[in-house]
CSV table of C-alpha atoms in Angstrom, one decimal:
chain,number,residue,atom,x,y,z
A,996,UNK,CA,131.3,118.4,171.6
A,997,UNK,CA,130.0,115.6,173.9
A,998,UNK,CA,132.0,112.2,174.9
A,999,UNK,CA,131.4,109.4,172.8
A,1000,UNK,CA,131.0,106.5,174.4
A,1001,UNK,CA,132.4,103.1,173.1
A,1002,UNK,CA,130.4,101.5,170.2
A,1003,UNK,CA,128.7,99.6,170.3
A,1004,UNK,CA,126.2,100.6,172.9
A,1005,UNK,CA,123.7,98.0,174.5
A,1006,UNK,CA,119.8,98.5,174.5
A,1007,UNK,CA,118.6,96.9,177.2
A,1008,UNK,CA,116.0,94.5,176.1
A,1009,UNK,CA,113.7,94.4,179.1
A,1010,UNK,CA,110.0,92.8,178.9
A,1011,UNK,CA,109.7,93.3,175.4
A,1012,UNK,CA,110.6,97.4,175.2
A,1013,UNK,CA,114.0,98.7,174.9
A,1014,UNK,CA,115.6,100.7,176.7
A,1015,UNK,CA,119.3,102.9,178.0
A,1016,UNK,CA,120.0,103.6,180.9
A,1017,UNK,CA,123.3,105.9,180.1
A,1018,UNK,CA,123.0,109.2,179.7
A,1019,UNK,CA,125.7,109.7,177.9
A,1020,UNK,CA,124.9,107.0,175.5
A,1021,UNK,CA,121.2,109.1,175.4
A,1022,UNK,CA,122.9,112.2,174.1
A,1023,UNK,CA,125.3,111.1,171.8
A,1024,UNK,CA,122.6,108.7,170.0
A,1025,UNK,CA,120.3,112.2,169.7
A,1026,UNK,CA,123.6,114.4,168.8
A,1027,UNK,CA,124.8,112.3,166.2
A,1028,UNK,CA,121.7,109.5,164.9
A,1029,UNK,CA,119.1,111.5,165.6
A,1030,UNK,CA,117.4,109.5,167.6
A,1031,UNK,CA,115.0,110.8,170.4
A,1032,UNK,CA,113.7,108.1,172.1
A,1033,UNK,CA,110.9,108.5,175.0
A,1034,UNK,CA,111.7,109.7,178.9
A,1035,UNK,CA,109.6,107.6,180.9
A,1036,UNK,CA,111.4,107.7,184.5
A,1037,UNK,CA,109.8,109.0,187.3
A,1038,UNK,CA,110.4,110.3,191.0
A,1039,UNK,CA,109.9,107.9,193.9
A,1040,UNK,CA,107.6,110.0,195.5
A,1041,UNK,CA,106.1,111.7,192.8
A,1042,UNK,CA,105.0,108.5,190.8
A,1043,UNK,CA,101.6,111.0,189.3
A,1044,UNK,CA,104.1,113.4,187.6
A,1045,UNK,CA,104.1,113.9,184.2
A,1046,UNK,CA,106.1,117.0,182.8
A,1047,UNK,CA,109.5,116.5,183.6
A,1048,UNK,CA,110.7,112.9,183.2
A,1049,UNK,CA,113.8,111.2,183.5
A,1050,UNK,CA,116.2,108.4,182.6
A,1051,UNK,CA,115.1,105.3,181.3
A,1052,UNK,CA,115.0,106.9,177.7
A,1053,UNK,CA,112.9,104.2,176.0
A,1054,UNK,CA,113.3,103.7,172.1
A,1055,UNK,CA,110.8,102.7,169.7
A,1056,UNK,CA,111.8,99.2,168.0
A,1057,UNK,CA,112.0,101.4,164.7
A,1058,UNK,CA,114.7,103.4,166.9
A,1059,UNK,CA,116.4,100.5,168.1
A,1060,UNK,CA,116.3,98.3,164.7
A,1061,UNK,CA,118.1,101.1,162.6
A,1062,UNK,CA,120.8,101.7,165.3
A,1063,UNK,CA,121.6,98.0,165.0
A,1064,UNK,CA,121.7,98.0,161.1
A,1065,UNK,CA,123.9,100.7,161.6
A,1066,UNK,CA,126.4,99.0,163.6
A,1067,UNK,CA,126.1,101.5,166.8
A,1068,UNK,CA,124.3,99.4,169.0
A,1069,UNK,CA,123.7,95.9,169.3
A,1070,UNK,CA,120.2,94.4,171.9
A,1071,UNK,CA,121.6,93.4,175.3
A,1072,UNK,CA,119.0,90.8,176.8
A,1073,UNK,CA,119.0,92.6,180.3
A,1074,UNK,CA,117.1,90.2,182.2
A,1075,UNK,CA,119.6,87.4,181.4
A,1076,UNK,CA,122.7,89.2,182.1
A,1077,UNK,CA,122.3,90.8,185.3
A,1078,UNK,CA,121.0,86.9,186.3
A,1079,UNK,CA,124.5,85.3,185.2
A,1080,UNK,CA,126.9,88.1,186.0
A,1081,UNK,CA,125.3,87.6,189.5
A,1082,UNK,CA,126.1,84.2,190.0
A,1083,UNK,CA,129.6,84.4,188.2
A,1084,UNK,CA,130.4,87.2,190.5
A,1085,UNK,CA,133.2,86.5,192.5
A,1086,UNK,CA,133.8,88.2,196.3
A,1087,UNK,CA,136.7,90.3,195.4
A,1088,UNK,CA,135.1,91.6,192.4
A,1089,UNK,CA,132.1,92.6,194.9
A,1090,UNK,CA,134.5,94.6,197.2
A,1091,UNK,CA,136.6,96.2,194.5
A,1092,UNK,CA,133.1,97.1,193.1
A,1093,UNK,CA,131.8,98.7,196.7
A,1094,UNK,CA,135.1,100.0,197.0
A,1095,UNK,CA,134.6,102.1,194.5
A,1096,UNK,CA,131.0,103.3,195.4
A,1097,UNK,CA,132.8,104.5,198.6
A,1098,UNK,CA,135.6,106.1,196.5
A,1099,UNK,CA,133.0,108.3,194.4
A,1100,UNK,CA,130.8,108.5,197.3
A,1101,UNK,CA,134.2,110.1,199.4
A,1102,UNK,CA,134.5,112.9,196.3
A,1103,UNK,CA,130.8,114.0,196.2
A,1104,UNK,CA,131.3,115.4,200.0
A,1105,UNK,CA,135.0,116.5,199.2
A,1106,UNK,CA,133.3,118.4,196.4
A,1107,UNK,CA,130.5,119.5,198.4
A,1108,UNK,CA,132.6,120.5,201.6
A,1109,UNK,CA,134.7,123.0,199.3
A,1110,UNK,CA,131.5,124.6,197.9
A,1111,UNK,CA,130.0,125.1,201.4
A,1112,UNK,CA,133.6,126.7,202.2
A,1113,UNK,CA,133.7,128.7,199.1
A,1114,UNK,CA,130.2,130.6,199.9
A,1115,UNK,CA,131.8,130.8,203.9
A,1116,UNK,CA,134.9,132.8,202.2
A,1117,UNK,CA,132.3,134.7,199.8
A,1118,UNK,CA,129.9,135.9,202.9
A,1119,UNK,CA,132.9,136.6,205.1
A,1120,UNK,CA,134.3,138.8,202.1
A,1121,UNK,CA,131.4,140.9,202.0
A,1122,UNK,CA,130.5,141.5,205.5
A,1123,UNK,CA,134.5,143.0,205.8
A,1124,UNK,CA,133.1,145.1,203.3
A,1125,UNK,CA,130.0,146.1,204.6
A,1126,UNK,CA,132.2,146.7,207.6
A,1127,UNK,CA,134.7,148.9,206.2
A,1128,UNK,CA,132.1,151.3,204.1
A,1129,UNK,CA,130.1,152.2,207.2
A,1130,UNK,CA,131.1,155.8,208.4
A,1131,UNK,CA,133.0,155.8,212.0
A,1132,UNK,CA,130.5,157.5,215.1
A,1133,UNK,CA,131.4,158.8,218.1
A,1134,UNK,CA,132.2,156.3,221.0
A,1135,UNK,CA,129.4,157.5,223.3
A,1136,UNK,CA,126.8,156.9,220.2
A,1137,UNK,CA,127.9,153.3,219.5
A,1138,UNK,CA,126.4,152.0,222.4
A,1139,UNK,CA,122.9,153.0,221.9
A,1140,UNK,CA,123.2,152.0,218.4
A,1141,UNK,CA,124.6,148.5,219.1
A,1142,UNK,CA,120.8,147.2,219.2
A,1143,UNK,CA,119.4,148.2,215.9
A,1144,UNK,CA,122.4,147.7,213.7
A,1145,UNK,CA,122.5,144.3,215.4
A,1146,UNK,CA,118.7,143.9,214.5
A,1147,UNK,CA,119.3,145.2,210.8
A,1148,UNK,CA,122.4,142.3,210.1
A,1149,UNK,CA,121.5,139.8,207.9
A,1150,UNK,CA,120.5,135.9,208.6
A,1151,UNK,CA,123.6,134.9,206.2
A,1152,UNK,CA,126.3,137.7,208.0
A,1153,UNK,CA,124.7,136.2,211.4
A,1154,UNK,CA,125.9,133.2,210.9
A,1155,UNK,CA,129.6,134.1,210.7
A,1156,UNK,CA,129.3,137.1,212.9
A,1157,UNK,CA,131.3,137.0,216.3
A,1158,UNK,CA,131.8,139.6,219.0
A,1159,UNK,CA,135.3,137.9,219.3
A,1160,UNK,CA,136.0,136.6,215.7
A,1161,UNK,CA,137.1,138.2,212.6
A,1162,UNK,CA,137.2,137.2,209.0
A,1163,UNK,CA,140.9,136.3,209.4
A,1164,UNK,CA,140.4,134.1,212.5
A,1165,UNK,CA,137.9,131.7,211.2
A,1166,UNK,CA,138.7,128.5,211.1
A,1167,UNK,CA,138.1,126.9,208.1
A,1168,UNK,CA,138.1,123.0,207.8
A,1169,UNK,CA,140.9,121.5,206.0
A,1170,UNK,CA,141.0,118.9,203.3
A,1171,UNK,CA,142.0,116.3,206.0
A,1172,UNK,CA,138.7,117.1,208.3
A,1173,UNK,CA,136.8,116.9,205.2
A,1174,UNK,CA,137.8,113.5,204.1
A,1175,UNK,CA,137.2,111.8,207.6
A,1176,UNK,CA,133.5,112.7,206.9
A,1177,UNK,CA,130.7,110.3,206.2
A,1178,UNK,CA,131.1,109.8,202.5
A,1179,UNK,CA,127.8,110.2,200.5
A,1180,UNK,CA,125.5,107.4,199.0
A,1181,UNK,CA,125.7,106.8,195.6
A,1182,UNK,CA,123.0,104.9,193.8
A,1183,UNK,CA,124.5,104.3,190.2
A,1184,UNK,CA,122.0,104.4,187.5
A,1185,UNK,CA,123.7,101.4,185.6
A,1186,UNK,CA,125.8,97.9,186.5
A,1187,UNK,CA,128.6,98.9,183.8
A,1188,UNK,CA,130.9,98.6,186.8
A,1189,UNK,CA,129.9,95.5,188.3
A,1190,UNK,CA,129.8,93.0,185.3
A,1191,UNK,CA,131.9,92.9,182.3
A,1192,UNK,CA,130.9,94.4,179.4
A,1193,UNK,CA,128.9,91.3,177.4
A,1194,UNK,CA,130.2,91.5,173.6
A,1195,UNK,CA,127.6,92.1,171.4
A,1196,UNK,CA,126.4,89.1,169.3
A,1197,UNK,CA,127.1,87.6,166.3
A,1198,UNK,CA,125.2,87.8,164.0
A,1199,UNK,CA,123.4,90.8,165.4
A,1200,UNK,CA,119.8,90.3,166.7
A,1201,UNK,CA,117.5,92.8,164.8
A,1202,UNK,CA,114.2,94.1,166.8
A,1203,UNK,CA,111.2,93.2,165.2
A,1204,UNK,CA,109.4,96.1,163.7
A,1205,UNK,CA,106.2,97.1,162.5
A,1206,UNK,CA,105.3,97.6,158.6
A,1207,UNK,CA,106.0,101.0,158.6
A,1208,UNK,CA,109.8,100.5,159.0
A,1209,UNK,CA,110.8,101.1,155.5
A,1210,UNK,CA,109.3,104.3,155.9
A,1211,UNK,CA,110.8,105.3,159.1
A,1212,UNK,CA,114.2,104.1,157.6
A,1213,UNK,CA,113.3,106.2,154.5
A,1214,UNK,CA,112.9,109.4,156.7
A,1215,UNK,CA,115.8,109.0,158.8
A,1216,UNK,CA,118.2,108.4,156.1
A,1217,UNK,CA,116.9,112.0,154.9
A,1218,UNK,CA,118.3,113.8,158.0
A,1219,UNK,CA,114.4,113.6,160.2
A,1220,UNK,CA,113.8,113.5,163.8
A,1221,UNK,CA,111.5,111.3,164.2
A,1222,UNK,CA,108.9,110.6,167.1
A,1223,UNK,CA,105.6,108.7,167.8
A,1224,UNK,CA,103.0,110.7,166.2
A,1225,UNK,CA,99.8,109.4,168.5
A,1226,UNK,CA,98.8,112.6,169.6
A,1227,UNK,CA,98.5,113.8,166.0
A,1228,UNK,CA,96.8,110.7,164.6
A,1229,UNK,CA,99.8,109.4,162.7
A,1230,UNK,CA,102.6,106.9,163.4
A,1231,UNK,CA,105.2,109.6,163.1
A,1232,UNK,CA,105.8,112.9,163.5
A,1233,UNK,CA,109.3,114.4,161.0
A,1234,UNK,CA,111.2,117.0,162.0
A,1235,UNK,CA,113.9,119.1,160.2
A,1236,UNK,CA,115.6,119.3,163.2
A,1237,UNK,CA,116.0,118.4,166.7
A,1238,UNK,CA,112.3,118.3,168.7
A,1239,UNK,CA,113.6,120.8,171.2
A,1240,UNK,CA,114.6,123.7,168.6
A,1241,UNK,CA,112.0,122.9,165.2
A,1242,UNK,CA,107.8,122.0,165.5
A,1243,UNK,CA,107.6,119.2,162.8
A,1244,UNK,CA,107.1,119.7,159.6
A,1245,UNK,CA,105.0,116.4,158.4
A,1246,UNK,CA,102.5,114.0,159.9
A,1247,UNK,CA,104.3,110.3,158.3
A,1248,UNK,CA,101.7,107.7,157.9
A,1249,UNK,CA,103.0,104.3,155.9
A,1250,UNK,CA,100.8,102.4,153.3
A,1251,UNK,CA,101.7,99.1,151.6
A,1252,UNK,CA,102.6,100.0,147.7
A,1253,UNK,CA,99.3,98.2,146.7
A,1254,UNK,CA,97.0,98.7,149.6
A,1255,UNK,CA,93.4,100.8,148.9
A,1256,UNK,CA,92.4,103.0,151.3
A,1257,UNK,CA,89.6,105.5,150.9
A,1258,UNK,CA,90.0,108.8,149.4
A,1259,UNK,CA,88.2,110.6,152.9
A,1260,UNK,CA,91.1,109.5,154.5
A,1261,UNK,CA,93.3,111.7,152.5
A,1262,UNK,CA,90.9,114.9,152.8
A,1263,UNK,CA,90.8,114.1,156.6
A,1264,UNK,CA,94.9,114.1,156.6
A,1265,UNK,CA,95.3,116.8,154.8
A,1266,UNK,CA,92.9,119.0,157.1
A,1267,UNK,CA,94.0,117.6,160.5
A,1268,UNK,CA,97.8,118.6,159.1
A,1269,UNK,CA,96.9,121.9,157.5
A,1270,UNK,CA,94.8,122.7,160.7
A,1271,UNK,CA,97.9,121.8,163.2
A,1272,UNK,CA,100.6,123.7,160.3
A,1273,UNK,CA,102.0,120.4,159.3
A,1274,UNK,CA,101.8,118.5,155.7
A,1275,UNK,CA,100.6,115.3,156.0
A,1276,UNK,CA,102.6,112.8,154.4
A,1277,UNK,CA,101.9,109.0,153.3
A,1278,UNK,CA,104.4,106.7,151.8
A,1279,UNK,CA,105.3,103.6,151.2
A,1280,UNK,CA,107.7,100.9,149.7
A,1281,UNK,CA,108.0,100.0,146.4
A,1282,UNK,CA,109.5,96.4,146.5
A,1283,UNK,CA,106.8,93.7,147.8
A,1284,UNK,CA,110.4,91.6,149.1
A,1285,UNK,CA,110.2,92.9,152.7
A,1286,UNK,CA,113.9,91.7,153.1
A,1287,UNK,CA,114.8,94.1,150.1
A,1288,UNK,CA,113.0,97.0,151.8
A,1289,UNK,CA,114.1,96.8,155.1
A,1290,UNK,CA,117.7,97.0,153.6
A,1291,UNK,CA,117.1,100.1,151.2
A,1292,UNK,CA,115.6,103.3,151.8
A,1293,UNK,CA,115.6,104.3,149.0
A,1294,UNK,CA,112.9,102.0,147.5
A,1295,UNK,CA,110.4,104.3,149.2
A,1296,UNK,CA,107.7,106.3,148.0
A,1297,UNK,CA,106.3,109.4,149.7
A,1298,UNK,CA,103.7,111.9,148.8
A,1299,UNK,CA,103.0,114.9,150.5
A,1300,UNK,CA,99.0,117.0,151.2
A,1301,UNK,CA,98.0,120.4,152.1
A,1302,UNK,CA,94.4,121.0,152.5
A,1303,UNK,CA,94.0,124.9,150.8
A,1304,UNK,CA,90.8,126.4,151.0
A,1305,UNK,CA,88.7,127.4,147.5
């Protein structure tokens, strides 16, 4: 079982999209609300990469308006308060906050330091056993075979090898020595630390979402996973389960309760979903009062196709 982190969590409401930056938050919101959300952080130097992405996770406003109806997250206007937590910041709240960058940055070595002396111990360990399993020779033999046993060592027993050294008498640095170093650079990932936590607002501002929110509300409520189905020519793809253990079951496309649309559209659904092993669903809401619908899931329709040959 993961952390939970303290709910409310912000979604950072940056140029329109929204956003977390926590990747605790991340998890827990996927572990619990099923919500999956988009990587879209890249490397630095890498800016062309494409497979493996990082944090920001972005969230669709679908993914962002049921999370605040729910009451676990509420939209943080980032823009706004990085700009007045900067010029509210006072200097001792500055160096308390670079303090502690130091602090963490001083624990990273320390942790590091240990692990490079742990693998020391480890290597030292099993050249005393290499040592001790190698058969005793004859005095006058040793010297001629100094040069190739020396040849045969290996790059990592080199390294702690001495003529005049044994495993007991390395010196090993202390936790003292390994405090004095240069601590490491930390880069944090959010500003949680820096400015006070902004309460969330009252009443709560809901994202604006597209028409086919009831139906996305309707899924969710069922137990889906649900992510942007534009690679499948729907607005969502539903899965039973999480993305990364279950292929999804249905391609979701919404429809006003009293809109027409042409009967080749179905026939094309129901192909392009039988052809990729998914159903392809359509549904819709049965109230025309938009503020009843986006309140209750259950006044949603959905029907279900599978293309089968004659």
């Amino acid at each position: 079982m993961g952390s939970i982190p303290d709910l409310p969590v912000p979604i950072s409401l940056v140029s329109g999209h929204y956003f977390l930056f926590s990747v605790d938050i991340a998890t827990y919101l996927r572990r619990e609300h099923h919500i999956c959300g988009a990587l879209i952080g890249t490397l630095p130097q890498i800016p062309q990469q494409n497979v493996f992405l990082g944090l920001p996770l972005e969230l669709m406003p679908e993914e962002a308006r049921i999370l605040v109806e729910k009451g676990v997250a509420y939209i943080a206007d980032d823009v706004k308060i990085h700009e007045d937590g900067m010029q509210n910041l006072a200097n001792q709240d500055r160096h308390r906050y670079l303090q502690s960058l130091e602090q963490e940055g001083r624990q990273a070595a320390l942790a590091q330091a240990s692990r490079k002396e742990q693998q020391r111990e480890e290597a030292l360990k099993k050249l005393e056993r290499k040592n001790a399993a190698k058969p005793t020779e004859p005095l006058q033999n040793q010297g001629s075979a100094l040069p190739q046993s020396s040849n045969e060592v290996e790059p990592e027993e080199q390294l702690f090898e001495s003529s005049s050294q044994t495993p007991s008498s390395t010196l090993t640095p202390s936790r003292k020595s390994v405090a004095v170093e240069a601590a490491f650079g930390i880069t944090p990932a959010t500003s949680d630390g820096l400015f006070p936590k902004v309460p969330p607002p009252q009443p709560p501002t809901l994202p604006d979402v597209p028409p086919s929110y009831p139906l996305f509300a309707h899924l969710h409520s069922k137990g889906f996973f649900l992510s942007p189905g534009l690679r499948f020519g729907c607005q969502y793809l539903a899965y039973p389960g999480d993305p990364l253990r279950f292929h999804s079951h249905f391609l979701a496309i919404s429809a006003e309760w009293d809109e027409e649309f042409d009967i080749m559209n179905l026939v094309a659904g129901g192909r392009l979903g039988t052809g990729v092993k998914k159903g392809f669903l359509i549904g819709g809401a049965e109230s025309p009062d938009d503020t009843h619908i986006e309140t209750s899931p259950d006044a949603v329709r959905t029907f279900s196709f599978e293309w089968a040959g004659m």
